[in-house]
PDB file of C-alpha atoms in Angstrom:
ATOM      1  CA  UNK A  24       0.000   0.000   0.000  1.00  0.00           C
ATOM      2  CA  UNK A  25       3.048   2.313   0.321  1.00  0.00           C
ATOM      3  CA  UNK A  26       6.810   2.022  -0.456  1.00  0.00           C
ATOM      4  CA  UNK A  27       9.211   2.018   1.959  1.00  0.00           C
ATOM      5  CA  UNK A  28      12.905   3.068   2.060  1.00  0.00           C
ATOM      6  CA  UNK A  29      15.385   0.124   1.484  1.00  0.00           C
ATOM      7  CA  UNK A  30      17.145   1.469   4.210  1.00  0.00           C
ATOM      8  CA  UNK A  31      15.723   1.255   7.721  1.00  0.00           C
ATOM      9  CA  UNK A  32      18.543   4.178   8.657  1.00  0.00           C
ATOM     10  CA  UNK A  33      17.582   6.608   6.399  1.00  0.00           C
ATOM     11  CA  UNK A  34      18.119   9.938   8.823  1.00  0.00           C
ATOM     12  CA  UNK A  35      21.915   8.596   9.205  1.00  0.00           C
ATOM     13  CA  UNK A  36      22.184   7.491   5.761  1.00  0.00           C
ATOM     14  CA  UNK A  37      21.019  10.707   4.114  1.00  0.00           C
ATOM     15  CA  UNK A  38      22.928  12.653   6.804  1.00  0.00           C
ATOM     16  CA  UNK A  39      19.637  14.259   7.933  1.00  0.00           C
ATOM     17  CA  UNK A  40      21.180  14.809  11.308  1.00  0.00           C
ATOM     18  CA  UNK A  41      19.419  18.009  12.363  1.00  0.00           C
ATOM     19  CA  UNK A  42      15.823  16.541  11.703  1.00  0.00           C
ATOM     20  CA  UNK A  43      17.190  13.427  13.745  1.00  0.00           C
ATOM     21  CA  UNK A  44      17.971  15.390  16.700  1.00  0.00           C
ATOM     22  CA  UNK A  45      14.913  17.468  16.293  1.00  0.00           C
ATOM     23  CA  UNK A  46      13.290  13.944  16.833  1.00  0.00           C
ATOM     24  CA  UNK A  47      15.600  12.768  19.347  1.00  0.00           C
ATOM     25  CA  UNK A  48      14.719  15.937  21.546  1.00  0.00           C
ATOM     26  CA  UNK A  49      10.583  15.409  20.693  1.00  0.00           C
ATOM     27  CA  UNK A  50      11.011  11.226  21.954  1.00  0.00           C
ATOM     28  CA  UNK A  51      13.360  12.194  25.269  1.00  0.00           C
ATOM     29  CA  UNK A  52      10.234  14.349  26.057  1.00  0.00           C
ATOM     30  CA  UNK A  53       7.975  12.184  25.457  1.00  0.00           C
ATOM     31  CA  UNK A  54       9.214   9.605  27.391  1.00  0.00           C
ATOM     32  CA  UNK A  55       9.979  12.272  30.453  1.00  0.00           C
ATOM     33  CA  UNK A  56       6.924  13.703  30.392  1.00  0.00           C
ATOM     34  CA  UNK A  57       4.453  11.712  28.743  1.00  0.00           C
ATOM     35  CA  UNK A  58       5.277   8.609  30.193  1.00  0.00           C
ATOM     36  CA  UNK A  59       6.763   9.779  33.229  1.00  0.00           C
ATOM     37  CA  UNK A  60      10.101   7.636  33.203  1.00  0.00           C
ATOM     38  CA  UNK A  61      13.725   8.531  34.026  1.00  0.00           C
ATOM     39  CA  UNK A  62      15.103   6.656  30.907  1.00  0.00           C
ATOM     40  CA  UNK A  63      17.530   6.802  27.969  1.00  0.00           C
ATOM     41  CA  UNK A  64      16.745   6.168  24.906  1.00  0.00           C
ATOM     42  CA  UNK A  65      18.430   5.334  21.120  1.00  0.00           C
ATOM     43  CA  UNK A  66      17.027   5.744  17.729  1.00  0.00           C
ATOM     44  CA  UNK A  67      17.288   2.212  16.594  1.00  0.00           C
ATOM     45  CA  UNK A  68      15.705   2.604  12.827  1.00  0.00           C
ATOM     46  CA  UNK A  69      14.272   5.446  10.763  1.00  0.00           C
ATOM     47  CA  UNK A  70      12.838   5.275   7.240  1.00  0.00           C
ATOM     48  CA  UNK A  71      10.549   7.530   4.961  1.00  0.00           C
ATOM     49  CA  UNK A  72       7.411   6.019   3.097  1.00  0.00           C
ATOM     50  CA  UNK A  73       5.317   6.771   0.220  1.00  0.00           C
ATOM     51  CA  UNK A  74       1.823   7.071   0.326  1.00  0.00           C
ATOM     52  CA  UNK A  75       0.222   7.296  -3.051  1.00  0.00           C
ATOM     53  CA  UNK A  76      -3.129   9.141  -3.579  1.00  0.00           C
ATOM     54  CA  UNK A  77      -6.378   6.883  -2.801  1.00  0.00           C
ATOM     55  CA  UNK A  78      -3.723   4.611  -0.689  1.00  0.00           C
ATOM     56  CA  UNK A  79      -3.567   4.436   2.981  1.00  0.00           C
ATOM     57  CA  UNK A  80      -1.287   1.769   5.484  1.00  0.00           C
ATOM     58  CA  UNK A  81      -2.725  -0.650   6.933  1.00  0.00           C
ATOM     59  CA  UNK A  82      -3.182  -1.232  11.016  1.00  0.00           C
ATOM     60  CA  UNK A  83       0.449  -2.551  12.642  1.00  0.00           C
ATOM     61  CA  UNK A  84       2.439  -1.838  15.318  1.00  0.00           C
ATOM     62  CA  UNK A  85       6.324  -1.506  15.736  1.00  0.00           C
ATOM     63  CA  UNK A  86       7.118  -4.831  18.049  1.00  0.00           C
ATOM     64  CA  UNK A  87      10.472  -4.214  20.048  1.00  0.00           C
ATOM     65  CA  UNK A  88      10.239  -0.655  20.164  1.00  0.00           C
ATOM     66  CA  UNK A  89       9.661   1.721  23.150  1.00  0.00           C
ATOM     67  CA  UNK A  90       8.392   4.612  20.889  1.00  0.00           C
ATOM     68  CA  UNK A  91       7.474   5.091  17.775  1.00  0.00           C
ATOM     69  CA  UNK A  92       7.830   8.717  16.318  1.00  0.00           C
ATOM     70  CA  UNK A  93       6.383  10.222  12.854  1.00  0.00           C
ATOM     71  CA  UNK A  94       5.897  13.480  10.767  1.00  0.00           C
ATOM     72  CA  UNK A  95       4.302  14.224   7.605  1.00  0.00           C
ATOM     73  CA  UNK A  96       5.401  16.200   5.179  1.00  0.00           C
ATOM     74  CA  UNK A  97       4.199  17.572   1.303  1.00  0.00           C
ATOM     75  CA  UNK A  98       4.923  20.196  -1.074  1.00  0.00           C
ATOM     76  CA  UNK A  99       1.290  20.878  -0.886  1.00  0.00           C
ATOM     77  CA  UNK A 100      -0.482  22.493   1.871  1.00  0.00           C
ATOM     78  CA  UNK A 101      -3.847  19.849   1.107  1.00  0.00           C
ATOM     79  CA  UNK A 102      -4.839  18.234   4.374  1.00  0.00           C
ATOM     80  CA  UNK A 103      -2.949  15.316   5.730  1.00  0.00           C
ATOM     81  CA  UNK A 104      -4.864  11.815   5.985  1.00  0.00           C
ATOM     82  CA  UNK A 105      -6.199  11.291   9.398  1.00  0.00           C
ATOM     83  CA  UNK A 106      -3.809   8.467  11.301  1.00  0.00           C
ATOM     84  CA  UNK A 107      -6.363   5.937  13.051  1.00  0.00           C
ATOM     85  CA  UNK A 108      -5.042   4.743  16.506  1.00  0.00           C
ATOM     86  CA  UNK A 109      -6.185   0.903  17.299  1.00  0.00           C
ATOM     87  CA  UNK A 110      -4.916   0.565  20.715  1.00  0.00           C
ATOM     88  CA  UNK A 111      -8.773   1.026  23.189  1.00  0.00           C
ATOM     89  CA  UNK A 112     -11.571  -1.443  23.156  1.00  0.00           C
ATOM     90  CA  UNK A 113     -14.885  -0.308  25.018  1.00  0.00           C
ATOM     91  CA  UNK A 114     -14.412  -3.804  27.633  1.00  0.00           C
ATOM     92  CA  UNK A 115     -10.905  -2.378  28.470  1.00  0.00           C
ATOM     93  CA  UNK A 116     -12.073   1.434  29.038  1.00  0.00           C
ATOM     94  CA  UNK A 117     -15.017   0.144  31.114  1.00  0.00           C
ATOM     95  CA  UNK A 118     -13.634  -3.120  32.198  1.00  0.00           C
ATOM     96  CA  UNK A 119     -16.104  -3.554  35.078  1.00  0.00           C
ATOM     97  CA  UNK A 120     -18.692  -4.051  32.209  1.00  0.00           C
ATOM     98  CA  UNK A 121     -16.669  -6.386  30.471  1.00  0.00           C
ATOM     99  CA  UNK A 122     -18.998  -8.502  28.007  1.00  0.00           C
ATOM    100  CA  UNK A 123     -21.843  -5.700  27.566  1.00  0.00           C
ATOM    101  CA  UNK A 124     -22.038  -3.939  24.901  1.00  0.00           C
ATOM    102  CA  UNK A 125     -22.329  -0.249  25.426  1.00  0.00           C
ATOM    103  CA  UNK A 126     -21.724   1.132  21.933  1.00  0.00           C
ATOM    104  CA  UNK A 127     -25.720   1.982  21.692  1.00  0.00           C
ATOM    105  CA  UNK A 128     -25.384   3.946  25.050  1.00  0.00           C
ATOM    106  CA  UNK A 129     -22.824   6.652  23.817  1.00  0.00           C
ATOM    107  CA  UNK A 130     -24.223   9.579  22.965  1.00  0.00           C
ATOM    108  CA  UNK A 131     -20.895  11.014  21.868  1.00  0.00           C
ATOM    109  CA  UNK A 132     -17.792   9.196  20.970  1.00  0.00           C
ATOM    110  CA  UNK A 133     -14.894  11.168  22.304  1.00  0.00           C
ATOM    111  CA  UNK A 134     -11.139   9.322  23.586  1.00  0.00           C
ATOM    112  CA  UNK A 135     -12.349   8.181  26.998  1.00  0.00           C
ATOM    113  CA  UNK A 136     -15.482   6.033  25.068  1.00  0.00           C
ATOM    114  CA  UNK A 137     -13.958   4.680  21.523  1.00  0.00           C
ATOM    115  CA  UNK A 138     -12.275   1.507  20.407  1.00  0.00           C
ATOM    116  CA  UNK A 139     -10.056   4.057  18.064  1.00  0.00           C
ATOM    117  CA  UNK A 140      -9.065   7.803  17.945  1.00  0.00           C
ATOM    118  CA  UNK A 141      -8.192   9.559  14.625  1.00  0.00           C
ATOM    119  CA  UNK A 142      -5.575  12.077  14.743  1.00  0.00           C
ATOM    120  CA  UNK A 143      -4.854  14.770  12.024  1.00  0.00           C
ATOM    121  CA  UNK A 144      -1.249  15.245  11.281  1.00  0.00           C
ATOM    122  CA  UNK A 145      -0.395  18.834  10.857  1.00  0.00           C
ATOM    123  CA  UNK A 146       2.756  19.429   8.318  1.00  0.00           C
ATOM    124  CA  UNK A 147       6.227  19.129  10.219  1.00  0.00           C
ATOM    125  CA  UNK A 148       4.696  18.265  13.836  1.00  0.00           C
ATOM    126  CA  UNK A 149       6.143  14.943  15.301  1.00  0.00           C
ATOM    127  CA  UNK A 150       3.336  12.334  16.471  1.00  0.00           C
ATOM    128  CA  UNK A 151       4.764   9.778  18.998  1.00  0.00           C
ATOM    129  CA  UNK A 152       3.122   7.118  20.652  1.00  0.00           C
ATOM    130  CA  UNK A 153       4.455   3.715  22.126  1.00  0.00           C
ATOM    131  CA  UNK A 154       5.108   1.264  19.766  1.00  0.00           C
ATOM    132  CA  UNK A 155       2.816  -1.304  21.054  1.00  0.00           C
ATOM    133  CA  UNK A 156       0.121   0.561  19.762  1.00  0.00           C
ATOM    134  CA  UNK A 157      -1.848  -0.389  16.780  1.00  0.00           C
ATOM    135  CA  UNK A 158      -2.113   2.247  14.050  1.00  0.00           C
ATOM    136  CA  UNK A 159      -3.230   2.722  10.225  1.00  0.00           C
ATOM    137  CA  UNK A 160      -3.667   5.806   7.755  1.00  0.00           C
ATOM    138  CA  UNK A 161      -6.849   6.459   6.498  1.00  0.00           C
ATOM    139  CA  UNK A 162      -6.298   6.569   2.280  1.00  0.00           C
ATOM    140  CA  UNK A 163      -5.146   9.692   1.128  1.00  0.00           C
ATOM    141  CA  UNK A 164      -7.102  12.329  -0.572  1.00  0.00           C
ATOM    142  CA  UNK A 165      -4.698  14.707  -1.554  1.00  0.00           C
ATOM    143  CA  UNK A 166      -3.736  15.269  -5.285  1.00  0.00           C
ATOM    144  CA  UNK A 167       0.178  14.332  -4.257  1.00  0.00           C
ATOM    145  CA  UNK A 168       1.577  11.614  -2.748  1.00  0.00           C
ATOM    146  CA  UNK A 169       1.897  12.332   0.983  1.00  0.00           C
ATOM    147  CA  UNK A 170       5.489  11.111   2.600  1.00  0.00           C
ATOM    148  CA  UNK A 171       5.956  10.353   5.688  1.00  0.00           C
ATOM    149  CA  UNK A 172       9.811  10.021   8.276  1.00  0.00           C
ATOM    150  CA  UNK A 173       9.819   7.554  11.045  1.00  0.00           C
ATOM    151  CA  UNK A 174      12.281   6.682  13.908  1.00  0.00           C
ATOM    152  CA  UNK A 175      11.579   3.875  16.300  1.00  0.00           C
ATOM    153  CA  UNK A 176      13.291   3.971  19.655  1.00  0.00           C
ATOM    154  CA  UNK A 177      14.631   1.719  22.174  1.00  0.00           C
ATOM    155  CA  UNK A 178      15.650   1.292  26.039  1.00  0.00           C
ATOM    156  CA  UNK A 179      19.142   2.502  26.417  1.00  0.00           C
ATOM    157  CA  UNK A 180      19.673   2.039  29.986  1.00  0.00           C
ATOM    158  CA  UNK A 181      20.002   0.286  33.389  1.00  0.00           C
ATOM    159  CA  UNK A 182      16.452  -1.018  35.136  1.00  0.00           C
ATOM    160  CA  UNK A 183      16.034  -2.565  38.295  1.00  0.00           C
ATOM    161  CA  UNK A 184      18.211  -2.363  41.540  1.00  0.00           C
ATOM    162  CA  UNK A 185      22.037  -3.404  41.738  1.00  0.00           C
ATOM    163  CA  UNK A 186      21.009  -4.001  45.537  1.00  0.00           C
ATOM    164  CA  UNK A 187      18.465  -5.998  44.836  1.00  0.00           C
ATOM    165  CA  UNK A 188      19.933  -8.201  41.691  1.00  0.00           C
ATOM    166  CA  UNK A 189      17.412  -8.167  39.470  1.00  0.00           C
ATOM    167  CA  UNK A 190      19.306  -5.374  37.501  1.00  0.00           C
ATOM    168  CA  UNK A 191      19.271  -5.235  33.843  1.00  0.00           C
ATOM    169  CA  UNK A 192      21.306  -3.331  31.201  1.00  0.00           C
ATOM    170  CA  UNK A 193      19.906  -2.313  28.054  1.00  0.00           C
ATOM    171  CA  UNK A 194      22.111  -1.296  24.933  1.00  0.00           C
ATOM    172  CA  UNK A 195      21.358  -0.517  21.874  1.00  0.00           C
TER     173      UNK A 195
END
C-alpha cells in the first residue's frame, strides 16, 4: 500500500542529522513527560514512506520498540490523511462491564469512550506514541503523494536495583 525506504537508517544514511535530533529531543520528552520515566533512549531505525493518492497503510504496530515517532510532510499544503489509533476497546475502558455492549449507550464518541481515535497530522509536527500501539492511515485524498519520516526507539539504559539483583542493562 506504500513504499518504503530500502534502508531502515535513512536519517543517518542521508545525513539528515538536524531533523534526527529534532526527533531525538521530541522522543526524550515524550518519554519524560508523557510517560513519566527517568530513561535513555536510542534511535534504533528510521525510514521515509510513500503514500500514493487513494492509498492508505494498513493497522500494525512496531514490536520491540519503546516509541514510535512520525511526521508528515508535502509540497502541498492539502490536508494530511487522518492516522487511526487501534490501541482502546470499550471492555478495556469500562472493564467492570466487560462482556456488555455499550456502543448503543454513547451519545458522543470522544477518547475516553472509543475503540479508536483519529488524529490529524499537521505538516512538520512529530506524532509519537508507544510502539505497542496499533495504528493505520486512512487513504489519502490529496492530489500528491503524501510522505511520511519515522524513527523507532529503544531502552538505552540500566532497570532494576544493583542491591536488589534483578538489575538489567539495556544497549542498543
Amino acid at each position: 500500500l506504500c513504499d518504503l525506504t530500502i534502508s531502515y537508517n535513512v536519517l543517518e544514511d542521508l545525513g539528515l542529522f538536524n531533523l534526527l535530533y529534532t526527533f531525538d529531543q521530541c522522543a526524550e520528552k515524550y518519554v519524560r513527560e508523557v510517560l513519566g520515566l527517568n530513561l535513555r533512549i536510542k534511535p534504533v531505525g528510521s525510514w521515509v514512506s510513500r503514500t500514493a493518492t487513494g492509498r492508505g497503510h494498513q493497522p500494525h504496530l512496531h514490536k520491540n520498540t519503546l516509541i514510535t515517532a512520525v511526521t508528515y510532510f508535502n509540497d502541498t499544503n492539502e490536508d494530511l490523511s487522518q492516522i487511526v489509533i487501534h490501541n482502546k476497546q470499550l471492555d478495556t475502558v469500562f472493564p467492570h462491564f466487560k462482556g456488555l455492549d455499550l456502543e448503543d449507550k454513547i451519545v458522543a464518541f470522544n477518547n475516553y469512550n472509543n475503540a479508536s481515535l483519529n488524529i490529524r497530522p499537521i505538516q512538520n509536527q512529530v506524532i509519537i506514541m508507544p510502539g505497542h500501539v496499533g495504528h493505520s492511515t486512512l487513504p489519502s485524498t490529496s492530489k500528491a503523494d503524501r510522505y511520511c519520516i519515522g524513527v523507532n526507539y529503544f531502552i538505552n539504559d540500566s532497570l532494576g536495583a544493583v542491591s536488589k539483583k534483578n538489575s538489567l542493562t539495556v544497549r542498543c
